[in-house]
């Protein structure tokens, strides 16, 4: 409705209603929505699903690789097939003593699984036909990879094979387009970026050392793999924080996998879900429990 200011009201009272009414003043909207600053500290507080910012909320970022810095399709459709298609040729060039060690390491990977695990079942069906170390190794590798087992012995062998592929130029590490800008921002703001992947530390350095953008390994302040523990176990994140010389709650962990996020959160880290094309869809519970980023640049903030 129309309103009158105080001067209009006074003029009307003095005039007593006789004579022409005073001219109405035109309402002018204020230039801004608020007349003054208010205390909204509550809105600025971080909640369980508020995206944390570095370096304000932490000065260490711990990043997963697959589905976070690098496309899942690169791992599934490039790295893994490379191992399987080149396995026999690679093993032909491995000396017998080293081959025995590889066999023992892969055997330990299988022994750590339940007897009825699909990988062990697959091996048992062909065990009678295996007559040499090379045959055992090839069988172990194919059985473990067929069921996406992430184990230390397997990752070590894969890393050795990928090294040859990167050296030849057949393999080039994939990076999401936001990753290098985020690394540069972190470097400029004294934020340490570390990697925690089920892939071996050697494999991590190979991927980041042979990208389309060149060797980017100098950006990282630390690398961790399954030798620090399973990414699905809470204790692993405490081990990593201790190695970094910080409290667990001083680290932000980013991954695409809910089980890893829950383990990190239980340990006390700030856990953030990475959503990239092709990642496993998050559950409704995960969407309620974790902040979500679709670009790592969303983590870059202020003091």
mmCIF file with all atom_site columns, C-alpha atoms in Angstrom, residues 42-230:
data_model
loop_
_atom_site.group_PDB
_atom_site.id
_atom_site.type_symbol
_atom_site.label_atom_id
_atom_site.label_alt_id
_atom_site.label_comp_id
_atom_site.label_asym_id
_atom_site.label_entity_id
_atom_site.label_seq_id
_atom_site.pdbx_PDB_ins_code
_atom_site.Cartn_x
_atom_site.Cartn_y
_atom_site.Cartn_z
_atom_site.occupancy
_atom_site.B_iso_or_equiv
_atom_site.pdbx_formal_charge
_atom_site.auth_seq_id
_atom_site.auth_comp_id
_atom_site.auth_asym_id
_atom_site.auth_atom_id
_atom_site.pdbx_PDB_model_num
ATOM 1   C CA . UNK A 1 42  ? 25.652 -19.015 12.861  1.00 0.00 ? 42  UNK A CA 1
ATOM 2   C CA . UNK A 1 43  ? 25.293 -19.119 9.078   1.00 0.00 ? 43  UNK A CA 1
ATOM 3   C CA . UNK A 1 44  ? 29.068 -19.020 8.688   1.00 0.00 ? 44  UNK A CA 1
ATOM 4   C CA . UNK A 1 45  ? 29.676 -22.015 10.914  1.00 0.00 ? 45  UNK A CA 1
ATOM 5   C CA . UNK A 1 46  ? 30.621 -25.283 9.188   1.00 0.00 ? 46  UNK A CA 1
ATOM 6   C CA . UNK A 1 47  ? 28.097 -28.093 9.459   1.00 0.00 ? 47  UNK A CA 1
ATOM 7   C CA . UNK A 1 48  ? 28.472 -31.738 8.560   1.00 0.00 ? 48  UNK A CA 1
ATOM 8   C CA . UNK A 1 49  ? 27.669 -31.066 4.929   1.00 0.00 ? 49  UNK A CA 1
ATOM 9   C CA . UNK A 1 50  ? 29.227 -27.622 4.515   1.00 0.00 ? 50  UNK A CA 1
ATOM 10  C CA . UNK A 1 51  ? 32.041 -27.713 1.978   1.00 0.00 ? 51  UNK A CA 1
ATOM 11  C CA . UNK A 1 52  ? 35.251 -27.042 3.945   1.00 0.00 ? 52  UNK A CA 1
ATOM 12  C CA . UNK A 1 53  ? 37.733 -24.513 2.626   1.00 0.00 ? 53  UNK A CA 1
ATOM 13  C CA . UNK A 1 54  ? 41.511 -24.578 2.624   1.00 0.00 ? 54  UNK A CA 1
ATOM 14  C CA . UNK A 1 55  ? 43.431 -23.057 4.257   1.00 0.00 ? 55  UNK A CA 1
ATOM 15  C CA . UNK A 1 56  ? 40.650 -21.788 6.541   1.00 0.00 ? 56  UNK A CA 1
ATOM 16  C CA . UNK A 1 57  ? 39.518 -25.201 7.783   1.00 0.00 ? 57  UNK A CA 1
ATOM 17  C CA . UNK A 1 58  ? 42.667 -27.256 7.175   1.00 0.00 ? 58  UNK A CA 1
ATOM 18  C CA . UNK A 1 59  ? 46.089 -26.909 5.607   1.00 0.00 ? 59  UNK A CA 1
ATOM 19  C CA . UNK A 1 60  ? 46.406 -30.504 4.447   1.00 0.00 ? 60  UNK A CA 1
ATOM 20  C CA . UNK A 1 61  ? 44.397 -32.106 1.646   1.00 0.00 ? 61  UNK A CA 1
ATOM 21  C CA . UNK A 1 62  ? 44.472 -35.894 1.336   1.00 0.00 ? 62  UNK A CA 1
ATOM 22  C CA . UNK A 1 63  ? 43.158 -36.944 -2.073  1.00 0.00 ? 63  UNK A CA 1
ATOM 23  C CA . UNK A 1 64  ? 42.050 -40.195 -3.607  1.00 0.00 ? 64  UNK A CA 1
ATOM 24  C CA . UNK A 1 65  ? 43.036 -40.662 -7.269  1.00 0.00 ? 65  UNK A CA 1
ATOM 25  C CA . UNK A 1 66  ? 40.463 -42.769 -9.095  1.00 0.00 ? 66  UNK A CA 1
ATOM 26  C CA . UNK A 1 67  ? 37.248 -40.770 -9.436  1.00 0.00 ? 67  UNK A CA 1
ATOM 27  C CA . UNK A 1 68  ? 38.747 -37.710 -7.694  1.00 0.00 ? 68  UNK A CA 1
ATOM 28  C CA . UNK A 1 69  ? 41.813 -36.431 -9.568  1.00 0.00 ? 69  UNK A CA 1
ATOM 29  C CA . UNK A 1 70  ? 41.632 -38.890 -12.422 1.00 0.00 ? 70  UNK A CA 1
ATOM 30  C CA . UNK A 1 71  ? 38.810 -40.450 -14.398 1.00 0.00 ? 71  UNK A CA 1
ATOM 31  C CA . UNK A 1 72  ? 37.667 -43.923 -13.384 1.00 0.00 ? 72  UNK A CA 1
ATOM 32  C CA . UNK A 1 73  ? 37.594 -44.809 -17.067 1.00 0.00 ? 73  UNK A CA 1
ATOM 33  C CA . UNK A 1 74  ? 41.346 -44.193 -17.332 1.00 0.00 ? 74  UNK A CA 1
ATOM 34  C CA . UNK A 1 75  ? 41.984 -46.785 -14.643 1.00 0.00 ? 75  UNK A CA 1
ATOM 35  C CA . UNK A 1 76  ? 39.317 -49.268 -15.752 1.00 0.00 ? 76  UNK A CA 1
ATOM 36  C CA . UNK A 1 77  ? 39.637 -48.877 -19.503 1.00 0.00 ? 77  UNK A CA 1
ATOM 37  C CA . UNK A 1 78  ? 43.324 -48.061 -19.938 1.00 0.00 ? 78  UNK A CA 1
ATOM 38  C CA . UNK A 1 79  ? 45.544 -49.099 -17.014 1.00 0.00 ? 79  UNK A CA 1
ATOM 39  C CA . UNK A 1 80  ? 43.905 -52.419 -16.110 1.00 0.00 ? 80  UNK A CA 1
ATOM 40  C CA . UNK A 1 81  ? 43.560 -53.676 -19.711 1.00 0.00 ? 81  UNK A CA 1
ATOM 41  C CA . UNK A 1 82  ? 47.198 -52.753 -20.314 1.00 0.00 ? 82  UNK A CA 1
ATOM 42  C CA . UNK A 1 83  ? 48.260 -55.148 -17.538 1.00 0.00 ? 83  UNK A CA 1
ATOM 43  C CA . UNK A 1 84  ? 46.124 -58.014 -18.781 1.00 0.00 ? 84  UNK A CA 1
ATOM 44  C CA . UNK A 1 85  ? 47.084 -57.667 -22.429 1.00 0.00 ? 85  UNK A CA 1
ATOM 45  C CA . UNK A 1 86  ? 50.823 -57.394 -21.692 1.00 0.00 ? 86  UNK A CA 1
ATOM 46  C CA . UNK A 1 87  ? 51.041 -59.831 -18.754 1.00 0.00 ? 87  UNK A CA 1
ATOM 47  C CA . UNK A 1 88  ? 52.480 -62.887 -20.486 1.00 0.00 ? 88  UNK A CA 1
ATOM 48  C CA . UNK A 1 89  ? 55.066 -60.878 -22.425 1.00 0.00 ? 89  UNK A CA 1
ATOM 49  C CA . UNK A 1 90  ? 56.127 -59.016 -19.286 1.00 0.00 ? 90  UNK A CA 1
ATOM 50  C CA . UNK A 1 91  ? 56.485 -62.199 -17.226 1.00 0.00 ? 91  UNK A CA 1
ATOM 51  C CA . UNK A 1 92  ? 58.660 -63.773 -19.924 1.00 0.00 ? 92  UNK A CA 1
ATOM 52  C CA . UNK A 1 93  ? 61.260 -61.127 -19.160 1.00 0.00 ? 93  UNK A CA 1
ATOM 53  C CA . UNK A 1 94  ? 61.273 -61.552 -15.367 1.00 0.00 ? 94  UNK A CA 1
ATOM 54  C CA . UNK A 1 95  ? 64.110 -63.656 -13.920 1.00 0.00 ? 95  UNK A CA 1
ATOM 55  C CA . UNK A 1 96  ? 63.096 -66.762 -12.006 1.00 0.00 ? 96  UNK A CA 1
ATOM 56  C CA . UNK A 1 97  ? 64.191 -65.582 -8.550  1.00 0.00 ? 97  UNK A CA 1
ATOM 57  C CA . UNK A 1 98  ? 62.174 -62.382 -8.844  1.00 0.00 ? 98  UNK A CA 1
ATOM 58  C CA . UNK A 1 99  ? 59.248 -64.301 -10.281 1.00 0.00 ? 99  UNK A CA 1
ATOM 59  C CA . UNK A 1 100 ? 59.173 -66.505 -7.185  1.00 0.00 ? 100 UNK A CA 1
ATOM 60  C CA . UNK A 1 101 ? 58.937 -63.405 -4.977  1.00 0.00 ? 101 UNK A CA 1
ATOM 61  C CA . UNK A 1 102 ? 56.091 -62.044 -7.083  1.00 0.00 ? 102 UNK A CA 1
ATOM 62  C CA . UNK A 1 103 ? 54.322 -65.398 -6.801  1.00 0.00 ? 103 UNK A CA 1
ATOM 63  C CA . UNK A 1 104 ? 54.686 -65.370 -2.997  1.00 0.00 ? 104 UNK A CA 1
ATOM 64  C CA . UNK A 1 105 ? 53.378 -61.800 -2.746  1.00 0.00 ? 105 UNK A CA 1
ATOM 65  C CA . UNK A 1 106 ? 50.324 -62.598 -4.867  1.00 0.00 ? 106 UNK A CA 1
ATOM 66  C CA . UNK A 1 107 ? 49.762 -65.778 -2.888  1.00 0.00 ? 107 UNK A CA 1
ATOM 67  C CA . UNK A 1 108 ? 49.708 -63.670 0.279   1.00 0.00 ? 108 UNK A CA 1
ATOM 68  C CA . UNK A 1 109 ? 47.074 -61.424 -1.341  1.00 0.00 ? 109 UNK A CA 1
ATOM 69  C CA . UNK A 1 110 ? 44.875 -64.450 -1.974  1.00 0.00 ? 110 UNK A CA 1
ATOM 70  C CA . UNK A 1 111 ? 45.502 -65.902 1.494   1.00 0.00 ? 111 UNK A CA 1
ATOM 71  C CA . UNK A 1 112 ? 44.205 -62.680 3.033   1.00 0.00 ? 112 UNK A CA 1
ATOM 72  C CA . UNK A 1 113 ? 40.831 -63.296 1.355   1.00 0.00 ? 113 UNK A CA 1
ATOM 73  C CA . UNK A 1 114 ? 38.148 -65.690 2.539   1.00 0.00 ? 114 UNK A CA 1
ATOM 74  C CA . UNK A 1 115 ? 38.423 -69.205 1.124   1.00 0.00 ? 115 UNK A CA 1
ATOM 75  C CA . UNK A 1 116 ? 35.121 -68.744 -0.677  1.00 0.00 ? 116 UNK A CA 1
ATOM 76  C CA . UNK A 1 117 ? 36.105 -65.406 -2.211  1.00 0.00 ? 117 UNK A CA 1
ATOM 77  C CA . UNK A 1 118 ? 35.537 -65.526 -5.995  1.00 0.00 ? 118 UNK A CA 1
ATOM 78  C CA . UNK A 1 119 ? 39.250 -65.007 -6.669  1.00 0.00 ? 119 UNK A CA 1
ATOM 79  C CA . UNK A 1 120 ? 40.205 -68.022 -4.551  1.00 0.00 ? 120 UNK A CA 1
ATOM 80  C CA . UNK A 1 121 ? 37.440 -70.084 -6.115  1.00 0.00 ? 121 UNK A CA 1
ATOM 81  C CA . UNK A 1 122 ? 38.708 -69.169 -9.584  1.00 0.00 ? 122 UNK A CA 1
ATOM 82  C CA . UNK A 1 123 ? 42.288 -70.120 -8.684  1.00 0.00 ? 123 UNK A CA 1
ATOM 83  C CA . UNK A 1 124 ? 41.238 -73.449 -7.172  1.00 0.00 ? 124 UNK A CA 1
ATOM 84  C CA . UNK A 1 125 ? 39.576 -74.452 -10.433 1.00 0.00 ? 125 UNK A CA 1
ATOM 85  C CA . UNK A 1 126 ? 42.821 -74.121 -12.382 1.00 0.00 ? 126 UNK A CA 1
ATOM 86  C CA . UNK A 1 127 ? 45.364 -75.029 -9.703  1.00 0.00 ? 127 UNK A CA 1
ATOM 87  C CA . UNK A 1 128 ? 45.962 -78.536 -11.072 1.00 0.00 ? 128 UNK A CA 1
ATOM 88  C CA . UNK A 1 129 ? 46.967 -77.152 -14.451 1.00 0.00 ? 129 UNK A CA 1
ATOM 89  C CA . UNK A 1 130 ? 49.626 -74.768 -13.095 1.00 0.00 ? 130 UNK A CA 1
ATOM 90  C CA . UNK A 1 131 ? 53.116 -76.157 -13.540 1.00 0.00 ? 131 UNK A CA 1
ATOM 91  C CA . UNK A 1 132 ? 55.519 -73.218 -13.172 1.00 0.00 ? 132 UNK A CA 1
ATOM 92  C CA . UNK A 1 133 ? 55.928 -69.906 -11.372 1.00 0.00 ? 133 UNK A CA 1
ATOM 93  C CA . UNK A 1 134 ? 54.923 -67.908 -14.435 1.00 0.00 ? 134 UNK A CA 1
ATOM 94  C CA . UNK A 1 135 ? 51.682 -69.856 -14.752 1.00 0.00 ? 135 UNK A CA 1
ATOM 95  C CA . UNK A 1 136 ? 50.886 -69.322 -11.069 1.00 0.00 ? 136 UNK A CA 1
ATOM 96  C CA . UNK A 1 137 ? 51.565 -65.590 -11.279 1.00 0.00 ? 137 UNK A CA 1
ATOM 97  C CA . UNK A 1 138 ? 49.461 -65.158 -14.417 1.00 0.00 ? 138 UNK A CA 1
ATOM 98  C CA . UNK A 1 139 ? 46.596 -67.091 -12.832 1.00 0.00 ? 139 UNK A CA 1
ATOM 99  C CA . UNK A 1 140 ? 46.807 -65.150 -9.572  1.00 0.00 ? 140 UNK A CA 1
ATOM 100 C CA . UNK A 1 141 ? 46.847 -61.790 -11.354 1.00 0.00 ? 141 UNK A CA 1
ATOM 101 C CA . UNK A 1 142 ? 43.876 -62.573 -13.583 1.00 0.00 ? 142 UNK A CA 1
ATOM 102 C CA . UNK A 1 143 ? 41.874 -63.995 -10.684 1.00 0.00 ? 143 UNK A CA 1
ATOM 103 C CA . UNK A 1 144 ? 42.503 -60.984 -8.435  1.00 0.00 ? 144 UNK A CA 1
ATOM 104 C CA . UNK A 1 145 ? 41.843 -58.433 -11.173 1.00 0.00 ? 145 UNK A CA 1
ATOM 105 C CA . UNK A 1 146 ? 38.687 -60.213 -12.348 1.00 0.00 ? 146 UNK A CA 1
ATOM 106 C CA . UNK A 1 147 ? 37.109 -59.411 -8.995  1.00 0.00 ? 147 UNK A CA 1
ATOM 107 C CA . UNK A 1 148 ? 38.654 -55.956 -8.503  1.00 0.00 ? 148 UNK A CA 1
ATOM 108 C CA . UNK A 1 149 ? 40.751 -56.962 -5.495  1.00 0.00 ? 149 UNK A CA 1
ATOM 109 C CA . UNK A 1 150 ? 42.983 -54.143 -4.276  1.00 0.00 ? 150 UNK A CA 1
ATOM 110 C CA . UNK A 1 151 ? 45.953 -55.812 -2.617  1.00 0.00 ? 151 UNK A CA 1
ATOM 111 C CA . UNK A 1 152 ? 49.575 -54.847 -2.040  1.00 0.00 ? 152 UNK A CA 1
ATOM 112 C CA . UNK A 1 153 ? 51.263 -57.645 -4.013  1.00 0.00 ? 153 UNK A CA 1
ATOM 113 C CA . UNK A 1 154 ? 49.034 -57.142 -7.037  1.00 0.00 ? 154 UNK A CA 1
ATOM 114 C CA . UNK A 1 155 ? 49.433 -53.371 -6.970  1.00 0.00 ? 155 UNK A CA 1
ATOM 115 C CA . UNK A 1 156 ? 53.205 -53.735 -6.842  1.00 0.00 ? 156 UNK A CA 1
ATOM 116 C CA . UNK A 1 157 ? 53.281 -55.888 -9.971  1.00 0.00 ? 157 UNK A CA 1
ATOM 117 C CA . UNK A 1 158 ? 50.842 -53.620 -11.784 1.00 0.00 ? 158 UNK A CA 1
ATOM 118 C CA . UNK A 1 159 ? 53.036 -50.654 -10.907 1.00 0.00 ? 159 UNK A CA 1
ATOM 119 C CA . UNK A 1 160 ? 56.090 -52.333 -12.406 1.00 0.00 ? 160 UNK A CA 1
ATOM 120 C CA . UNK A 1 161 ? 54.209 -53.016 -15.625 1.00 0.00 ? 161 UNK A CA 1
ATOM 121 C CA . UNK A 1 162 ? 52.791 -49.515 -15.830 1.00 0.00 ? 162 UNK A CA 1
ATOM 122 C CA . UNK A 1 163 ? 56.300 -48.139 -15.419 1.00 0.00 ? 163 UNK A CA 1
ATOM 123 C CA . UNK A 1 164 ? 57.257 -49.778 -18.690 1.00 0.00 ? 164 UNK A CA 1
ATOM 124 C CA . UNK A 1 165 ? 54.118 -48.458 -20.362 1.00 0.00 ? 165 UNK A CA 1
ATOM 125 C CA . UNK A 1 166 ? 54.709 -44.877 -19.230 1.00 0.00 ? 166 UNK A CA 1
ATOM 126 C CA . UNK A 1 167 ? 58.372 -45.064 -20.231 1.00 0.00 ? 167 UNK A CA 1
ATOM 127 C CA . UNK A 1 168 ? 57.424 -46.130 -23.749 1.00 0.00 ? 168 UNK A CA 1
ATOM 128 C CA . UNK A 1 169 ? 54.815 -43.383 -24.050 1.00 0.00 ? 169 UNK A CA 1
ATOM 129 C CA . UNK A 1 170 ? 52.010 -45.905 -24.501 1.00 0.00 ? 170 UNK A CA 1
ATOM 130 C CA . UNK A 1 171 ? 50.471 -44.706 -21.224 1.00 0.00 ? 171 UNK A CA 1
ATOM 131 C CA . UNK A 1 172 ? 49.761 -41.041 -20.422 1.00 0.00 ? 172 UNK A CA 1
ATOM 132 C CA . UNK A 1 173 ? 48.208 -40.163 -17.066 1.00 0.00 ? 173 UNK A CA 1
ATOM 133 C CA . UNK A 1 174 ? 44.789 -38.531 -17.128 1.00 0.00 ? 174 UNK A CA 1
ATOM 134 C CA . UNK A 1 175 ? 43.924 -35.499 -14.969 1.00 0.00 ? 175 UNK A CA 1
ATOM 135 C CA . UNK A 1 176 ? 40.671 -33.619 -14.559 1.00 0.00 ? 176 UNK A CA 1
ATOM 136 C CA . UNK A 1 177 ? 40.930 -30.063 -15.885 1.00 0.00 ? 177 UNK A CA 1
ATOM 137 C CA . UNK A 1 178 ? 40.417 -28.494 -12.440 1.00 0.00 ? 178 UNK A CA 1
ATOM 138 C CA . UNK A 1 179 ? 43.286 -30.379 -10.809 1.00 0.00 ? 179 UNK A CA 1
ATOM 139 C CA . UNK A 1 180 ? 46.283 -28.317 -11.938 1.00 0.00 ? 180 UNK A CA 1
ATOM 140 C CA . UNK A 1 181 ? 44.567 -24.980 -11.094 1.00 0.00 ? 181 UNK A CA 1
ATOM 141 C CA . UNK A 1 182 ? 43.717 -26.375 -7.658  1.00 0.00 ? 182 UNK A CA 1
ATOM 142 C CA . UNK A 1 183 ? 47.305 -27.520 -7.120  1.00 0.00 ? 183 UNK A CA 1
ATOM 143 C CA . UNK A 1 184 ? 48.611 -24.095 -8.091  1.00 0.00 ? 184 UNK A CA 1
ATOM 144 C CA . UNK A 1 185 ? 46.155 -22.420 -5.705  1.00 0.00 ? 185 UNK A CA 1
ATOM 145 C CA . UNK A 1 186 ? 47.187 -24.731 -2.855  1.00 0.00 ? 186 UNK A CA 1
ATOM 146 C CA . UNK A 1 187 ? 50.853 -24.077 -3.543  1.00 0.00 ? 187 UNK A CA 1
ATOM 147 C CA . UNK A 1 188 ? 50.260 -20.320 -3.406  1.00 0.00 ? 188 UNK A CA 1
ATOM 148 C CA . UNK A 1 189 ? 48.355 -20.642 -0.132  1.00 0.00 ? 189 UNK A CA 1
ATOM 149 C CA . UNK A 1 190 ? 50.692 -23.019 1.723   1.00 0.00 ? 190 UNK A CA 1
ATOM 150 C CA . UNK A 1 191 ? 48.275 -25.967 1.588   1.00 0.00 ? 191 UNK A CA 1
ATOM 151 C CA . UNK A 1 192 ? 49.959 -29.358 1.524   1.00 0.00 ? 192 UNK A CA 1
ATOM 152 C CA . UNK A 1 193 ? 48.415 -31.810 -0.947  1.00 0.00 ? 193 UNK A CA 1
ATOM 153 C CA . UNK A 1 194 ? 48.927 -35.531 -0.339  1.00 0.00 ? 194 UNK A CA 1
ATOM 154 C CA . UNK A 1 195 ? 47.708 -38.643 -2.126  1.00 0.00 ? 195 UNK A CA 1
ATOM 155 C CA . UNK A 1 196 ? 46.136 -41.767 -0.598  1.00 0.00 ? 196 UNK A CA 1
ATOM 156 C CA . UNK A 1 197 ? 45.291 -44.441 -3.136  1.00 0.00 ? 197 UNK A CA 1
ATOM 157 C CA . UNK A 1 198 ? 44.869 -48.187 -3.286  1.00 0.00 ? 198 UNK A CA 1
ATOM 158 C CA . UNK A 1 199 ? 47.413 -48.023 -6.096  1.00 0.00 ? 199 UNK A CA 1
ATOM 159 C CA . UNK A 1 200 ? 51.001 -48.372 -4.918  1.00 0.00 ? 200 UNK A CA 1
ATOM 160 C CA . UNK A 1 201 ? 53.059 -45.269 -4.197  1.00 0.00 ? 201 UNK A CA 1
ATOM 161 C CA . UNK A 1 202 ? 55.207 -46.170 -7.181  1.00 0.00 ? 202 UNK A CA 1
ATOM 162 C CA . UNK A 1 203 ? 52.139 -46.339 -9.431  1.00 0.00 ? 203 UNK A CA 1
ATOM 163 C CA . UNK A 1 204 ? 50.908 -42.991 -8.092  1.00 0.00 ? 204 UNK A CA 1
ATOM 164 C CA . UNK A 1 205 ? 54.193 -41.299 -8.938  1.00 0.00 ? 205 UNK A CA 1
ATOM 165 C CA . UNK A 1 206 ? 54.229 -42.884 -12.386 1.00 0.00 ? 206 UNK A CA 1
ATOM 166 C CA . UNK A 1 207 ? 50.760 -41.561 -13.201 1.00 0.00 ? 207 UNK A CA 1
ATOM 167 C CA . UNK A 1 208 ? 51.506 -38.038 -11.968 1.00 0.00 ? 208 UNK A CA 1
ATOM 168 C CA . UNK A 1 209 ? 54.974 -38.102 -13.490 1.00 0.00 ? 209 UNK A CA 1
ATOM 169 C CA . UNK A 1 210 ? 53.677 -38.842 -16.986 1.00 0.00 ? 210 UNK A CA 1
ATOM 170 C CA . UNK A 1 211 ? 50.598 -36.695 -17.589 1.00 0.00 ? 211 UNK A CA 1
ATOM 171 C CA . UNK A 1 212 ? 49.588 -34.663 -20.598 1.00 0.00 ? 212 UNK A CA 1
ATOM 172 C CA . UNK A 1 213 ? 50.633 -31.646 -18.484 1.00 0.00 ? 213 UNK A CA 1
ATOM 173 C CA . UNK A 1 214 ? 54.052 -33.151 -17.810 1.00 0.00 ? 214 UNK A CA 1
ATOM 174 C CA . UNK A 1 215 ? 55.560 -34.245 -14.489 1.00 0.00 ? 215 UNK A CA 1
ATOM 175 C CA . UNK A 1 216 ? 53.511 -32.789 -11.623 1.00 0.00 ? 216 UNK A CA 1
ATOM 176 C CA . UNK A 1 217 ? 54.953 -34.862 -8.759  1.00 0.00 ? 217 UNK A CA 1
ATOM 177 C CA . UNK A 1 218 ? 56.627 -31.799 -7.212  1.00 0.00 ? 218 UNK A CA 1
ATOM 178 C CA . UNK A 1 219 ? 53.192 -30.531 -6.119  1.00 0.00 ? 219 UNK A CA 1
ATOM 179 C CA . UNK A 1 220 ? 52.699 -33.312 -3.587  1.00 0.00 ? 220 UNK A CA 1
ATOM 180 C CA . UNK A 1 221 ? 53.763 -33.352 0.036   1.00 0.00 ? 221 UNK A CA 1
ATOM 181 C CA . UNK A 1 222 ? 53.246 -37.063 0.607   1.00 0.00 ? 222 UNK A CA 1
ATOM 182 C CA . UNK A 1 223 ? 52.035 -40.345 -0.888  1.00 0.00 ? 223 UNK A CA 1
ATOM 183 C CA . UNK A 1 224 ? 50.227 -43.179 0.904   1.00 0.00 ? 224 UNK A CA 1
ATOM 184 C CA . UNK A 1 225 ? 48.941 -46.562 -0.231  1.00 0.00 ? 225 UNK A CA 1
ATOM 185 C CA . UNK A 1 226 ? 47.649 -49.783 1.307   1.00 0.00 ? 226 UNK A CA 1
ATOM 186 C CA . UNK A 1 227 ? 50.888 -50.220 3.258   1.00 0.00 ? 227 UNK A CA 1
ATOM 187 C CA . UNK A 1 228 ? 49.342 -47.594 5.568   1.00 0.00 ? 228 UNK A CA 1
ATOM 188 C CA . UNK A 1 229 ? 46.238 -49.773 5.843   1.00 0.00 ? 229 UNK A CA 1
ATOM 189 C CA . UNK A 1 230 ? 43.007 -50.326 3.965   1.00 0.00 ? 230 UNK A CA 1
#
